[in-house]
Amino acid sequence: MDAVAYFVGKYNYWGCIFLFFLGMYAMISKTNLVKKIIGLFIFQTSIILFFISASFKHDATLPILMEESKGAIDPVMYLNPLPHVLMLTAIVVAVATLGVALTLTVKVYRIYGTLEEDEINRVIQSH
Amino acid sequence: MKKLALILCVFAGGILLINAHYLPMWGDPESPASAHLSPFFIENAYAHTNAPNMVAVVLADYRSYDTMFEAAVVLAAGLACFFLLRSRGKGRKGGPHYYRHIPTGATIRIDEKGKLPREDSKAFRPIDALWTPYDPIIRTTCRCLIPFLQIYSLYVLAHGHYSPGGGFQAGVVLGATIILLAISHNLKTSIQRMSERTAALWSIIGVAIFAGTGLICLLLGMDYLNYEILAPFLLSDAVMARSHSILIVEIGVTMAVMAVMVWIYYNLSSAGQQDEGL
């Protein structure tokens, strides 16, 4: 059963691709700006999961050195630390950009009185 | 529009699914992501810096340029929220204001033209119009929890070399405690503890600690952020100097992240007024 082994062996990618396009669909199709931001966040989460799953190795432990292996270090024993670092910073930056995005929606609400895209377009065109 | 979006997403997703056979299998130790650079990081991290947590080493030593500019991005996000939302001038104008008379526990409503009690009045405490402030269970629980959370975040920062942790995580936990104070009491209470000016200064100082460490290395004649040259100042050899410098820059990251989280929260929750909010 090669096909089954193939699908089971890459289940992380199926999940990431599903979340990726779920977020992208929300960003394109929803008219409410807050729902678009939620879509953006799902989108970012899928990328973070993709990177973290790329760091996984079978039979490996966390990238924190164990006491007994301080002499000779075998890279196969430890997870790849680089994706962890990249995503660690990406999560904090995602929170900061979420703050900026919400700030912009507050600003939009103050000016147009609504967060629905079509209503904002109507207000812009009527001016 | 919805149909078009669905077709687009399914089409692009199908392309990715078809091309997934180029991707390595789940948990493959030979995958390209684990093949080139990361064995070097894993083998040499401890020998170079004497810190067992490789993530912290890569974060603050091998890839410290990246981390420095990430901190700068976080600071820029805080500044963007400030410049977009913050309205200058006194917030306490117009509208009804609510005050609690502390000796009797009565809540007083003062309309637009009414005379407000003095800011430093001991008998009156301003309360938010939309927020029922007096909930002893939540308030007491949060008062008990916050100091321990803050100590824990300092542990996460100081122990980041040896166990999971580091500057970003400590900063987020520390910022969350201030936000928890604001949620459980009210926004004014947490602004009294940590004013907006403090938050702005801390975030700038945090990034400046990181950038300044690099600049000192540069002035001493080494590359930017090459910590080995700092060894005489840290009273240690080159390896331990890198270990100590990781802690120094992590402190800067913690300050920046914590202050920016609080700063963004202050501006967002009160829509720039910093008078009433969650």
Coordinates of C-alpha atoms in Angstrom, one line a residue:
Chain A
M1 CA 0.0 0.0 0.0
D2 CA 2.3 2.7 -1.2
A3 CA -0.4 5.3 -1.8
V4 CA -1.6 5.0 1.8
A5 CA 2.0 5.2 3.1
Y6 CA 2.4 8.3 1.0
F7 CA -0.7 10.0 2.3
V8 CA 0.0 9.1 5.9
G9 CA 3.7 10.0 5.6
K10 CA 2.9 13.6 4.6
Y11 CA -0.2 14.4 6.7
N12 CA 1.4 17.5 8.1
Y13 CA 1.4 19.1 4.6
W14 CA -2.2 18.2 4.0
G15 CA -3.2 20.0 7.2
C16 CA -1.0 23.0 6.4
I17 CA -2.3 23.3 2.8
F18 CA -5.9 23.0 4.0
L19 CA -5.4 25.8 6.6
F20 CA -3.5 27.9 4.1
F21 CA -6.3 28.0 1.6
L22 CA -9.0 28.2 4.3
G23 CA -7.3 31.5 5.5
M24 CA -6.8 32.7 1.9
Y25 CA -10.5 32.0 1.1
A26 CA -11.6 34.0 4.1
M27 CA -9.3 36.9 3.1
I28 CA -10.7 37.0 -0.4
S29 CA -14.4 36.2 0.0
K30 CA -15.4 37.8 3.4
T31 CA -16.5 41.4 3.3
N32 CA -16.1 42.1 7.0
L33 CA -12.7 43.5 7.8
V34 CA -12.4 41.7 11.1
K35 CA -13.2 38.3 9.4
K36 CA -10.5 39.1 6.8
I37 CA -8.0 39.7 9.7
I38 CA -9.1 36.3 11.2
G39 CA -8.4 34.8 7.8
L40 CA -5.0 36.4 7.7
F41 CA -4.2 34.9 11.1
I42 CA -5.3 31.4 10.0
F43 CA -3.0 31.9 7.0
Q44 CA -0.1 32.8 9.2
T45 CA -0.7 29.9 11.5
S46 CA -0.5 27.5 8.6
I47 CA 2.9 28.8 7.6
I48 CA 4.1 28.5 11.2
L49 CA 2.8 24.9 11.4
F50 CA 4.5 24.2 8.1
F51 CA 7.9 25.4 9.4
I52 CA 7.6 23.6 12.7
S53 CA 6.7 20.4 11.0
A54 CA 9.7 20.8 8.7
S55 CA 11.9 20.7 11.8
F56 CA 10.7 17.4 13.0
K57 CA 12.8 14.3 12.9
H58 CA 11.9 10.8 14.0
D59 CA 13.5 9.7 17.2
A60 CA 14.9 13.1 17.9
T61 CA 14.4 15.3 21.0
L62 CA 14.1 19.0 21.7
P63 CA 17.1 21.2 20.5
I64 CA 18.3 21.6 24.1
L65 CA 21.5 19.7 24.8
M66 CA 21.2 16.8 27.2
E67 CA 23.8 16.3 29.9
E68 CA 25.2 13.0 28.7
S69 CA 25.9 14.2 25.1
K70 CA 28.0 17.3 25.8
G71 CA 31.1 15.5 24.6
A72 CA 30.1 14.2 21.2
I73 CA 26.9 15.7 19.6
D74 CA 25.0 13.7 17.0
P75 CA 22.8 16.0 14.9
V76 CA 20.3 13.2 14.3
M77 CA 19.5 13.2 18.0
Y78 CA 18.2 16.7 18.1
L79 CA 15.4 18.6 16.2
N80 CA 16.4 21.2 13.8
P81 CA 16.6 24.5 15.8
L82 CA 16.5 26.9 12.9
P83 CA 12.7 26.7 12.1
H84 CA 12.0 27.1 15.8
V85 CA 13.9 30.3 15.9
L86 CA 12.3 31.7 12.8
M87 CA 8.8 30.9 14.0
L88 CA 9.5 32.1 17.5
T89 CA 10.1 35.6 16.1
A90 CA 7.4 35.2 13.6
I91 CA 4.8 34.6 16.3
V92 CA 5.6 37.8 18.1
V93 CA 5.8 39.8 14.9
A94 CA 2.4 38.3 14.0
V95 CA 0.9 39.6 17.2
A96 CA 2.4 43.0 16.6
T97 CA 1.1 43.2 13.1
L98 CA -2.3 42.0 14.3
G99 CA -2.3 45.1 16.6
V100 CA -1.5 47.3 13.6
A101 CA -4.3 45.6 11.6
L102 CA -6.8 46.2 14.4
T103 CA -5.7 49.8 14.7
L104 CA -6.4 50.3 11.0
T105 CA -9.9 48.8 11.4
V106 CA -10.6 51.1 14.4
K107 CA -9.5 54.0 12.1
V108 CA -11.7 52.8 9.3
Y109 CA -14.7 52.4 11.6
R110 CA -14.2 55.9 12.9
I111 CA -14.2 57.4 9.4
Y112 CA -16.9 55.3 7.7
G113 CA -19.0 54.0 10.6
T114 CA -18.8 50.4 9.3
L115 CA -16.5 47.5 8.8
E116 CA -18.4 46.0 5.8
E117 CA -16.4 46.4 2.6
D118 CA -19.3 47.0 0.3
E119 CA -20.8 49.6 2.6
I120 CA -17.4 51.4 2.8
N121 CA -17.3 51.4 -1.0
R122 CA -20.7 52.9 -1.1
V123 CA -19.7 55.7 1.3
I124 CA -16.6 56.4 -0.8
Q125 CA -18.6 56.5 -4.1
S126 CA -21.3 58.8 -2.7
H127 CA -18.8 61.5 -1.8
Chain B
M1 CA -16.9 36.8 -5.7
K2 CA -17.3 33.9 -3.3
K3 CA -17.4 31.3 -6.1
L4 CA -14.4 32.9 -7.8
A5 CA -12.5 32.8 -4.5
L6 CA -13.5 29.1 -3.9
I7 CA -12.4 28.2 -7.5
L8 CA -9.1 30.1 -7.0
C9 CA -8.3 28.4 -3.7
V10 CA -9.2 24.9 -4.9
F11 CA -7.1 25.4 -8.0
A12 CA -4.1 26.7 -6.2
G13 CA -4.5 24.1 -3.5
G14 CA -4.7 21.4 -6.1
I15 CA -1.4 22.5 -7.7
L16 CA 0.2 22.4 -4.2
L17 CA -1.2 18.9 -3.5
I18 CA 0.0 17.6 -6.9
N19 CA 3.5 19.0 -6.2
A20 CA 3.6 17.7 -2.7
H21 CA 5.7 14.7 -3.8
Y22 CA 8.7 17.0 -3.9
L23 CA 8.3 17.7 -0.2
P24 CA 10.2 15.4 2.2
M25 CA 8.3 12.8 4.3
W26 CA 7.1 13.6 7.8
G27 CA 10.0 13.4 10.2
D28 CA 12.6 12.4 7.6
P29 CA 16.0 13.1 9.2
E30 CA 17.6 13.4 5.8
S31 CA 15.2 16.2 4.7
P32 CA 16.8 19.2 3.0
A33 CA 15.7 21.5 5.8
S34 CA 17.8 19.4 8.3
A35 CA 20.7 18.7 5.9
H36 CA 22.8 21.8 5.4
L37 CA 23.0 24.4 8.1
S38 CA 21.3 22.9 11.1
P39 CA 23.9 20.1 11.8
F40 CA 26.5 22.8 12.1
F41 CA 24.3 24.7 14.6
I42 CA 23.6 21.5 16.6
E43 CA 27.2 20.4 16.7
N44 CA 28.8 23.7 17.4
A45 CA 26.3 25.7 19.5
Y46 CA 27.5 24.4 22.8
A47 CA 31.2 24.7 21.9
H48 CA 30.8 28.2 20.7
T49 CA 28.6 29.7 23.4
N50 CA 28.4 27.3 26.3
A51 CA 24.6 27.5 26.3
P52 CA 22.7 24.2 26.0
N53 CA 19.6 25.7 24.5
M54 CA 20.4 25.8 20.8
V55 CA 17.3 27.8 20.0
A56 CA 18.5 30.7 22.2
V57 CA 22.0 30.4 20.6
V58 CA 20.7 30.6 17.1
L59 CA 18.3 33.3 18.0
A60 CA 20.7 35.7 19.8
D61 CA 24.1 34.7 18.3
Y62 CA 24.1 33.1 14.9
R63 CA 21.1 34.9 13.6
S64 CA 21.2 38.0 15.8
Y65 CA 20.8 40.4 12.9
D66 CA 17.5 38.8 12.2
T67 CA 16.4 39.0 15.8
M68 CA 17.5 42.6 16.1
F69 CA 15.3 43.7 13.2
E70 CA 12.4 41.6 14.4
A71 CA 12.6 43.6 17.7
A72 CA 12.7 46.7 15.5
V73 CA 9.6 45.5 13.6
V74 CA 7.8 45.0 16.9
L75 CA 8.8 48.6 18.0
A76 CA 7.6 49.9 14.6
A77 CA 4.3 48.2 15.1
G78 CA 3.9 49.9 18.5
L79 CA 4.8 53.3 17.0
A80 CA 2.3 52.7 14.2
C81 CA -0.5 52.1 16.6
F82 CA 0.5 55.2 18.6
F83 CA 0.6 57.5 15.6
L84 CA -2.6 56.2 14.0
L85 CA -4.8 56.1 17.1
R86 CA -3.5 58.3 19.9
S87 CA -5.5 61.5 20.2
R88 CA -3.8 64.3 22.0
G89 CA -5.5 66.4 24.7
K90 CA -7.4 65.4 27.8
G91 CA -9.6 62.4 27.5
R92 CA -12.0 63.4 30.2
K93 CA -14.3 65.7 28.3
G94 CA -18.0 65.5 27.6
G95 CA -20.2 62.5 28.2
P96 CA -21.2 61.3 31.7
H97 CA -18.4 60.3 34.1
Y98 CA -18.8 57.7 36.8
Y99 CA -17.1 57.9 40.2
R100 CA -17.1 55.6 43.1
H101 CA -17.3 57.2 46.5
I102 CA -14.9 54.9 48.4
P103 CA -16.2 55.4 52.0
T104 CA -19.8 54.6 51.1
G105 CA -19.3 52.5 48.0
A106 CA -21.9 54.5 46.1
T107 CA -21.4 55.2 42.4
I108 CA -22.0 58.8 41.2
R109 CA -22.8 59.8 37.7
I110 CA -21.6 63.3 36.7
D111 CA -23.1 64.8 33.5
E112 CA -21.3 66.9 31.0
K113 CA -21.5 70.2 32.8
G114 CA -20.9 68.9 36.3
K115 CA -17.8 69.5 38.4
L116 CA -15.4 66.5 38.5
P117 CA -13.6 65.6 41.7
R118 CA -9.9 66.3 41.8
E119 CA -7.6 63.9 40.1
D120 CA -5.7 63.0 43.3
S121 CA -8.9 62.8 45.4
K122 CA -8.7 60.0 48.0
A123 CA -12.5 59.8 48.4
F124 CA -13.4 59.3 44.8
R125 CA -12.2 56.8 42.3
P126 CA -13.0 57.2 38.6
I127 CA -14.6 54.1 37.1
D128 CA -15.3 53.2 33.5
A129 CA -18.9 53.7 32.2
L130 CA -19.1 50.4 30.4
W131 CA -17.3 48.3 33.0
T132 CA -18.7 47.0 36.3
P133 CA -15.5 47.3 38.3
Y134 CA -16.2 45.6 41.6
D135 CA -15.8 41.9 41.3
P136 CA -13.8 40.7 44.3
I137 CA -13.2 37.2 43.2
I138 CA -11.6 38.1 39.8
R139 CA -9.7 41.0 41.3
T140 CA -8.3 39.1 44.2
T141 CA -7.3 36.1 42.0
C142 CA -5.5 38.3 39.6
R143 CA -3.8 40.3 42.3
C144 CA -2.5 37.0 43.7
L145 CA -1.5 35.6 40.3
I146 CA 0.3 38.6 38.8
P147 CA 3.4 38.6 41.0
F148 CA 4.0 34.9 40.4
L149 CA 3.5 35.3 36.7
Q150 CA 6.0 38.1 36.6
I151 CA 8.6 36.1 38.6
Y152 CA 8.0 33.2 36.3
S153 CA 8.6 35.4 33.2
L154 CA 11.9 36.6 34.8
Y155 CA 12.8 32.9 35.3
V156 CA 12.0 32.2 31.7
L157 CA 14.3 35.1 30.7
A158 CA 17.2 34.3 33.0
H159 CA 17.1 30.5 32.4
G160 CA 16.7 30.8 28.7
H161 CA 20.1 29.4 28.0
Y162 CA 19.4 26.1 29.8
S163 CA 15.7 25.4 29.3
P164 CA 13.0 26.4 26.9
G165 CA 12.6 30.1 27.1
G166 CA 14.2 33.3 26.1
G167 CA 13.6 37.0 25.5
F168 CA 10.5 36.8 23.3
Q169 CA 8.6 34.4 25.6
A170 CA 9.5 36.3 28.8
G171 CA 8.4 39.6 27.2
V172 CA 5.1 38.2 26.1
V173 CA 4.4 36.7 29.6
L174 CA 5.4 40.0 31.3
G175 CA 3.3 42.1 29.0
A176 CA 0.4 39.7 29.6
T177 CA 0.5 40.4 33.3
I178 CA 0.1 44.1 32.8
I179 CA -2.8 43.4 30.4
L180 CA -4.3 41.0 32.9
L181 CA -4.1 43.8 35.5
A182 CA -5.9 46.1 33.1
I183 CA -8.6 43.5 32.4
S184 CA -9.2 42.5 36.0
H185 CA -9.2 46.0 37.4
N186 CA -9.5 48.7 34.8
L187 CA -7.3 50.5 32.3
K188 CA -6.5 53.4 34.7
T189 CA -5.1 51.1 37.3
S190 CA -2.6 49.6 34.9
I191 CA -1.7 53.0 33.5
Q192 CA -0.9 54.1 37.0
R193 CA 1.5 51.2 37.4
M194 CA 3.0 51.5 33.9
S195 CA 2.3 54.7 32.1
E196 CA 2.3 55.1 28.4
R197 CA 5.5 57.1 28.6
T198 CA 7.2 54.2 30.4
A199 CA 6.0 51.7 27.8
A200 CA 7.4 53.9 25.0
L201 CA 10.7 54.4 26.7
W202 CA 11.1 50.8 27.6
S203 CA 10.5 49.6 24.1
I204 CA 13.0 52.1 22.7
I205 CA 15.6 51.2 25.4
G206 CA 15.1 47.5 24.7
V207 CA 15.9 47.9 21.0
A208 CA 18.7 50.2 21.9
I209 CA 20.3 47.7 24.3
F210 CA 20.3 45.1 21.4
A211 CA 21.6 47.6 18.8
G212 CA 24.0 49.1 21.3
T213 CA 25.6 45.8 22.1
G214 CA 26.3 45.3 18.4
L215 CA 27.6 48.9 18.1
I216 CA 30.1 48.4 21.0
C217 CA 31.4 45.3 19.2
L218 CA 31.8 47.4 16.1
L219 CA 33.5 50.3 17.9
L220 CA 36.0 47.8 19.5
G221 CA 37.1 46.7 16.0
M222 CA 35.1 43.5 15.5
D223 CA 32.1 42.8 13.3
Y224 CA 28.7 44.1 14.3
L225 CA 27.2 41.8 17.0
N226 CA 30.3 39.6 17.2
Y227 CA 30.3 39.3 21.0
E228 CA 33.7 37.7 21.4
I229 CA 35.4 41.1 21.6
L230 CA 33.4 41.9 24.8
A231 CA 35.2 39.3 26.8
P232 CA 37.4 41.7 28.8
F233 CA 34.4 43.8 29.9
L234 CA 32.4 40.7 30.9
L235 CA 35.4 39.3 32.9
S236 CA 35.4 36.0 31.0
D237 CA 36.8 34.2 28.0
A238 CA 35.5 34.5 24.5
V239 CA 33.0 31.5 24.8
M240 CA 31.5 32.8 28.1
A241 CA 31.4 36.3 26.6
R242 CA 29.1 35.1 23.9
S243 CA 26.9 33.3 26.6
H244 CA 26.7 36.5 28.7
S245 CA 26.0 38.7 25.6
I246 CA 23.1 36.4 24.7
L247 CA 21.6 37.2 28.1
I248 CA 22.2 41.0 27.6
V249 CA 20.4 41.1 24.2
E250 CA 17.6 38.8 25.5
I251 CA 17.0 41.4 28.2
G252 CA 16.7 44.0 25.5
V253 CA 14.3 41.9 23.6
T254 CA 12.2 41.2 26.7
M255 CA 11.9 44.9 27.5
A256 CA 11.0 45.8 23.9
V257 CA 8.4 43.0 23.5
M258 CA 6.8 43.6 26.9
A259 CA 6.5 47.3 26.5
V260 CA 5.2 47.1 22.9
M261 CA 2.5 44.6 23.9
V262 CA 1.3 46.8 26.7
W263 CA 1.5 49.9 24.5
I264 CA -0.5 48.4 21.7
Y265 CA -3.1 47.2 24.2
Y266 CA -3.5 50.6 25.8
N267 CA -4.1 52.3 22.5
L268 CA -6.3 49.6 21.0
S269 CA -8.5 48.9 24.0
S270 CA -9.4 52.6 24.5
A271 CA -9.3 53.6 20.8
G272 CA -6.4 56.0 21.5
Q273 CA -8.2 57.9 24.4
Q274 CA -6.4 56.0 27.2
D275 CA -9.2 57.1 29.5
E276 CA -11.7 54.2 29.5
G277 CA -11.2 50.8 28.1
L278 CA -11.2 47.1 28.9

